[in-house]
Amino acid sequence: MKMVLDGADGHRQSVLALIRTKSTLKAASIACGRNHGYFHQYLFQSKPRFLPEDVRIKLAQYLGIGESRLREPELLVSADMPVSASAETRPRLMVYGRASDLEIDMTSPVAEAERPATLAHVIDAFAAYVHDAALSPCLPVGSLVYVDPSKPLRPGDFVLVRRAATARIAVFRGRHADGVMLDFGGGREESIGIGQLAAICKIVGVDYP
């Protein structure tokens, strides 16, 4: 029998047992509005690493349990708080959404998300939804990316490129005298001048749809 991945065995075994007390992984996936193999991938392949909040809420309602029972241990305790601290007291990440099929509106968030433990101390961290189909299959439409503005950039990193009120996601290819080289999908590199950029920030994590 296939075993749940190391590193989060206890939690995933618990989720697996909770689902199987009511139905099957396939039925639970469908009930949460996801593809048939969603919970199989989550439990056995760690994809996504953390269940999105909307999925946790739907699954909790489906199973008739409290949503907190489905939160990964990393989301229940922050490294900078006592173990007894409530998860609800920890600051959450702002999530930015669609401005167009290619761009992300950075003027105001569309939602909030749980803050991964890896971003517990990153004050300026945020998240954004992927809308640009050119980034598939690496970042399919509907993915939620986590952004850490404090991280240094290296060629090959996925980055969020902000220009004034909007942003796009790209692959960072490198710097030159007047700006940076970026790949917005399909392998076509584009040079962007420093004066055109409000910020360029490293993507450090992804929740896949």
Short mmCIF file of C-alpha atoms in Angstrom, two decimals:
data_model
loop_
_atom_site.label_atom_id
_atom_site.label_comp_id
_atom_site.label_asym_id
_atom_site.label_seq_id
_atom_site.Cartn_x
_atom_site.Cartn_y
_atom_site.Cartn_z
CA MET A 1 0.00 0.00 0.00
CA LYS A 2 1.30 3.46 -0.88
CA MET A 3 2.44 5.47 2.12
CA VAL A 4 1.79 9.14 2.79
CA LEU A 5 4.89 11.31 2.24
CA ASP A 6 7.46 11.70 5.01
CA GLY A 7 7.58 15.09 6.71
CA ALA A 8 3.84 15.42 7.24
CA ASP A 9 2.83 11.77 7.72
CA GLY A 10 0.87 12.27 10.91
CA HIS A 11 -1.30 15.06 9.55
CA ARG A 12 -1.91 13.48 6.15
CA GLN A 13 -2.70 10.11 7.70
CA SER A 14 -5.24 11.90 9.88
CA VAL A 15 -6.82 13.64 6.88
CA LEU A 16 -6.89 10.36 4.96
CA ALA A 17 -8.65 8.64 7.85
CA LEU A 18 -11.18 11.48 8.18
CA ILE A 19 -12.06 11.32 4.49
CA ARG A 20 -12.36 7.53 4.47
CA THR A 21 -14.78 7.56 7.40
CA LYS A 22 -17.28 9.30 5.10
CA SER A 23 -16.39 8.54 1.49
CA THR A 24 -13.55 8.13 -0.98
CA LEU A 25 -10.75 10.45 -2.05
CA LYS A 26 -12.36 10.82 -5.46
CA ALA A 27 -15.78 11.72 -4.03
CA ALA A 28 -14.23 14.21 -1.59
CA SER A 29 -12.26 15.83 -4.42
CA ILE A 30 -15.40 16.28 -6.49
CA ALA A 31 -17.36 17.59 -3.49
CA CYS A 32 -14.71 20.29 -3.06
CA GLY A 33 -14.93 21.31 -6.70
CA ARG A 34 -11.54 19.87 -7.69
CA ASN A 35 -10.38 17.22 -10.15
CA HIS A 36 -10.87 13.55 -9.29
CA GLY A 37 -7.28 13.01 -8.18
CA TYR A 38 -6.87 16.17 -6.11
CA PHE A 39 -6.78 14.60 -2.63
CA HIS A 40 -4.74 11.63 -3.87
CA GLN A 41 -2.09 14.09 -5.09
CA TYR A 42 -2.24 16.08 -1.87
CA LEU A 43 -1.90 13.04 0.36
CA PHE A 44 0.64 10.99 -1.59
CA GLN A 45 2.58 13.56 -3.64
CA SER A 46 2.37 16.66 -1.40
CA LYS A 47 0.76 18.64 -4.23
CA PRO A 48 -0.29 21.15 -3.02
CA ARG A 49 1.96 21.39 0.04
CA PHE A 50 -0.80 23.21 1.94
CA LEU A 51 -4.54 22.90 1.34
CA PRO A 52 -5.96 26.26 0.18
CA GLU A 53 -8.38 27.80 2.65
CA ASP A 54 -11.40 27.39 0.35
CA VAL A 55 -10.67 23.66 0.00
CA ARG A 56 -10.27 23.22 3.76
CA ILE A 57 -13.59 24.94 4.40
CA LYS A 58 -15.44 22.85 1.80
CA LEU A 59 -13.88 19.60 3.00
CA ALA A 60 -14.66 20.44 6.63
CA GLN A 61 -18.28 21.10 5.72
CA TYR A 62 -18.40 17.88 3.69
CA LEU A 63 -16.97 15.85 6.58
CA GLY A 64 -18.90 17.72 9.28
CA ILE A 65 -15.78 18.69 11.26
CA GLY A 66 -14.02 21.87 12.32
CA GLU A 67 -11.86 23.48 9.63
CA SER A 68 -8.90 23.76 12.03
CA ARG A 69 -8.56 19.95 12.06
CA LEU A 70 -7.50 20.11 8.41
CA ARG A 71 -4.78 22.74 8.79
CA GLU A 72 -1.23 21.52 8.34
CA PRO A 73 0.90 21.70 11.51
CA GLU A 74 3.06 24.40 9.90
CA LEU A 75 -0.01 26.65 9.65
CA LEU A 76 -1.12 26.11 13.22
CA VAL A 77 2.01 27.35 14.93
CA SER A 78 4.25 30.26 13.93
CA ALA A 79 7.93 30.11 14.76
CA ASP A 80 7.75 33.49 16.46
CA MET A 81 4.82 32.68 18.76
CA PRO A 82 4.39 30.34 21.72
CA VAL A 83 3.02 26.93 20.84
CA SER A 84 -0.17 27.78 22.69
CA ALA A 85 -0.89 30.82 20.50
CA SER A 86 -4.01 30.69 18.38
CA ALA A 87 -3.52 30.36 14.62
CA GLU A 88 -6.09 33.11 14.11
CA THR A 89 -3.87 35.64 15.90
CA ARG A 90 -1.04 35.28 13.38
CA PRO A 91 -1.05 37.82 10.52
CA ARG A 92 -2.32 36.42 7.25
CA LEU A 93 -1.05 37.10 3.75
CA MET A 94 -2.80 39.49 1.40
CA VAL A 95 -3.72 37.84 -1.92
CA TYR A 96 -3.85 39.84 -5.15
CA GLY A 97 -5.97 38.88 -8.14
CA ARG A 98 -6.79 39.51 -11.76
CA ALA A 99 -6.45 42.84 -13.51
CA SER A 100 -6.56 41.21 -16.96
CA ASP A 101 -5.78 37.84 -18.50
CA LEU A 102 -2.08 38.68 -18.17
CA GLU A 103 -1.81 41.16 -15.31
CA ILE A 104 -2.38 41.12 -11.57
CA ASP A 105 -4.07 44.06 -9.86
CA MET A 106 -1.75 45.26 -7.09
CA THR A 107 -3.91 48.14 -5.87
CA SER A 108 -5.98 46.12 -3.40
CA PRO A 109 -6.07 42.46 -2.28
CA VAL A 110 -8.94 40.17 -3.26
CA ALA A 111 -8.54 37.71 -0.38
CA GLU A 112 -6.38 36.57 2.51
CA ALA A 113 -4.46 33.31 2.89
CA GLU A 114 -2.74 31.43 5.67
CA ARG A 115 0.90 32.45 6.04
CA PRO A 116 3.27 29.51 5.43
CA ALA A 117 5.84 28.91 8.16
CA THR A 118 8.63 29.79 5.71
CA LEU A 119 7.26 33.34 5.52
CA ALA A 120 6.54 33.76 9.22
CA HIS A 121 9.12 36.52 9.65
CA VAL A 122 8.81 38.18 6.23
CA ILE A 123 6.88 41.39 6.83
CA ASP A 124 6.36 42.28 3.17
CA ALA A 125 5.40 38.81 1.94
CA PHE A 126 2.19 38.40 -0.04
CA ALA A 127 0.48 36.02 -2.46
CA ALA A 128 -1.09 36.30 -5.90
CA TYR A 129 -3.19 34.22 -8.28
CA VAL A 130 -1.80 33.15 -11.66
CA HIS A 131 -3.94 34.20 -14.65
CA ASP A 132 -1.44 34.11 -17.51
CA ALA A 133 -1.76 30.84 -19.47
CA ALA A 134 1.69 31.40 -21.02
CA LEU A 135 3.24 30.24 -17.75
CA SER A 136 1.79 26.72 -18.01
CA PRO A 137 2.61 23.97 -17.32
CA CYS A 138 5.02 25.20 -14.63
CA LEU A 139 2.49 27.67 -13.18
CA PRO A 140 -0.98 26.74 -14.45
CA VAL A 141 -3.83 29.23 -14.32
CA GLY A 142 -5.40 29.23 -10.87
CA SER A 143 -2.16 28.59 -8.98
CA LEU A 144 -1.49 30.65 -5.86
CA VAL A 145 2.10 31.90 -5.66
CA TYR A 146 3.83 33.08 -2.49
CA VAL A 147 6.16 36.06 -2.86
CA ASP A 148 9.14 37.01 -0.67
CA PRO A 149 10.47 40.48 -1.64
CA SER A 150 13.49 40.02 0.65
CA LYS A 151 15.03 37.11 -1.27
CA PRO A 152 17.90 37.72 -3.72
CA LEU A 153 17.26 36.77 -7.34
CA ARG A 154 19.07 34.16 -9.38
CA PRO A 155 18.68 33.29 -13.07
CA GLY A 156 15.88 30.77 -13.46
CA ASP A 157 13.81 32.05 -10.53
CA PHE A 158 10.11 32.73 -10.99
CA VAL A 159 9.44 36.34 -10.09
CA LEU A 160 6.57 38.79 -9.76
CA VAL A 161 7.36 41.87 -11.83
CA ARG A 162 5.51 44.97 -10.67
CA ARG A 163 4.98 48.07 -12.76
CA ALA A 164 2.97 50.77 -10.96
CA ALA A 165 -0.49 49.34 -10.16
CA THR A 166 -0.17 45.99 -11.95
CA ALA A 167 2.20 43.04 -12.07
CA ARG A 168 3.04 40.00 -14.17
CA ILE A 169 4.82 36.75 -13.40
CA ALA A 170 7.94 35.83 -15.32
CA VAL A 171 11.20 33.88 -15.20
CA PHE A 172 14.20 35.98 -14.21
CA ARG A 173 17.04 35.50 -16.72
CA GLY A 174 19.56 38.02 -15.44
CA ARG A 175 20.64 41.64 -15.18
CA HIS A 176 22.32 43.97 -17.64
CA ALA A 177 23.55 47.56 -17.46
CA ASP A 178 20.15 49.16 -17.98
CA GLY A 179 17.71 46.66 -16.52
CA VAL A 180 16.78 42.98 -16.41
CA MET A 181 16.04 40.14 -18.83
CA LEU A 182 12.73 38.36 -18.25
CA ASP A 183 10.86 35.48 -19.87
CA PHE A 184 7.09 35.96 -19.72
CA GLY A 185 6.43 32.51 -21.18
CA GLY A 186 7.29 30.52 -24.24
CA GLY A 187 11.02 31.15 -23.99
CA ARG A 188 10.85 34.65 -25.47
CA GLU A 189 13.12 36.92 -23.45
CA GLU A 190 12.30 40.58 -23.00
CA SER A 191 14.50 43.39 -21.68
CA ILE A 192 12.86 45.70 -19.14
CA GLY A 193 14.52 48.95 -18.10
CA ILE A 194 14.99 49.70 -14.42
CA GLY A 195 12.91 52.86 -14.77
CA GLN A 196 9.90 50.78 -15.84
CA LEU A 197 9.94 48.61 -12.72
CA ALA A 198 8.33 49.34 -9.38
CA ALA A 199 9.64 46.05 -7.94
CA ILE A 200 10.76 42.59 -8.90
CA CYS A 201 10.26 39.93 -6.22
CA LYS A 202 11.08 36.25 -5.91
CA ILE A 203 8.31 33.61 -5.88
CA VAL A 204 9.19 31.11 -3.14
CA GLY A 205 6.21 28.76 -3.13
CA VAL A 206 3.16 27.61 -5.07
CA ASP A 207 -0.19 26.03 -4.29
CA TYR A 208 -1.37 24.33 -7.48
CA PRO A 209 -5.06 24.26 -8.47
#
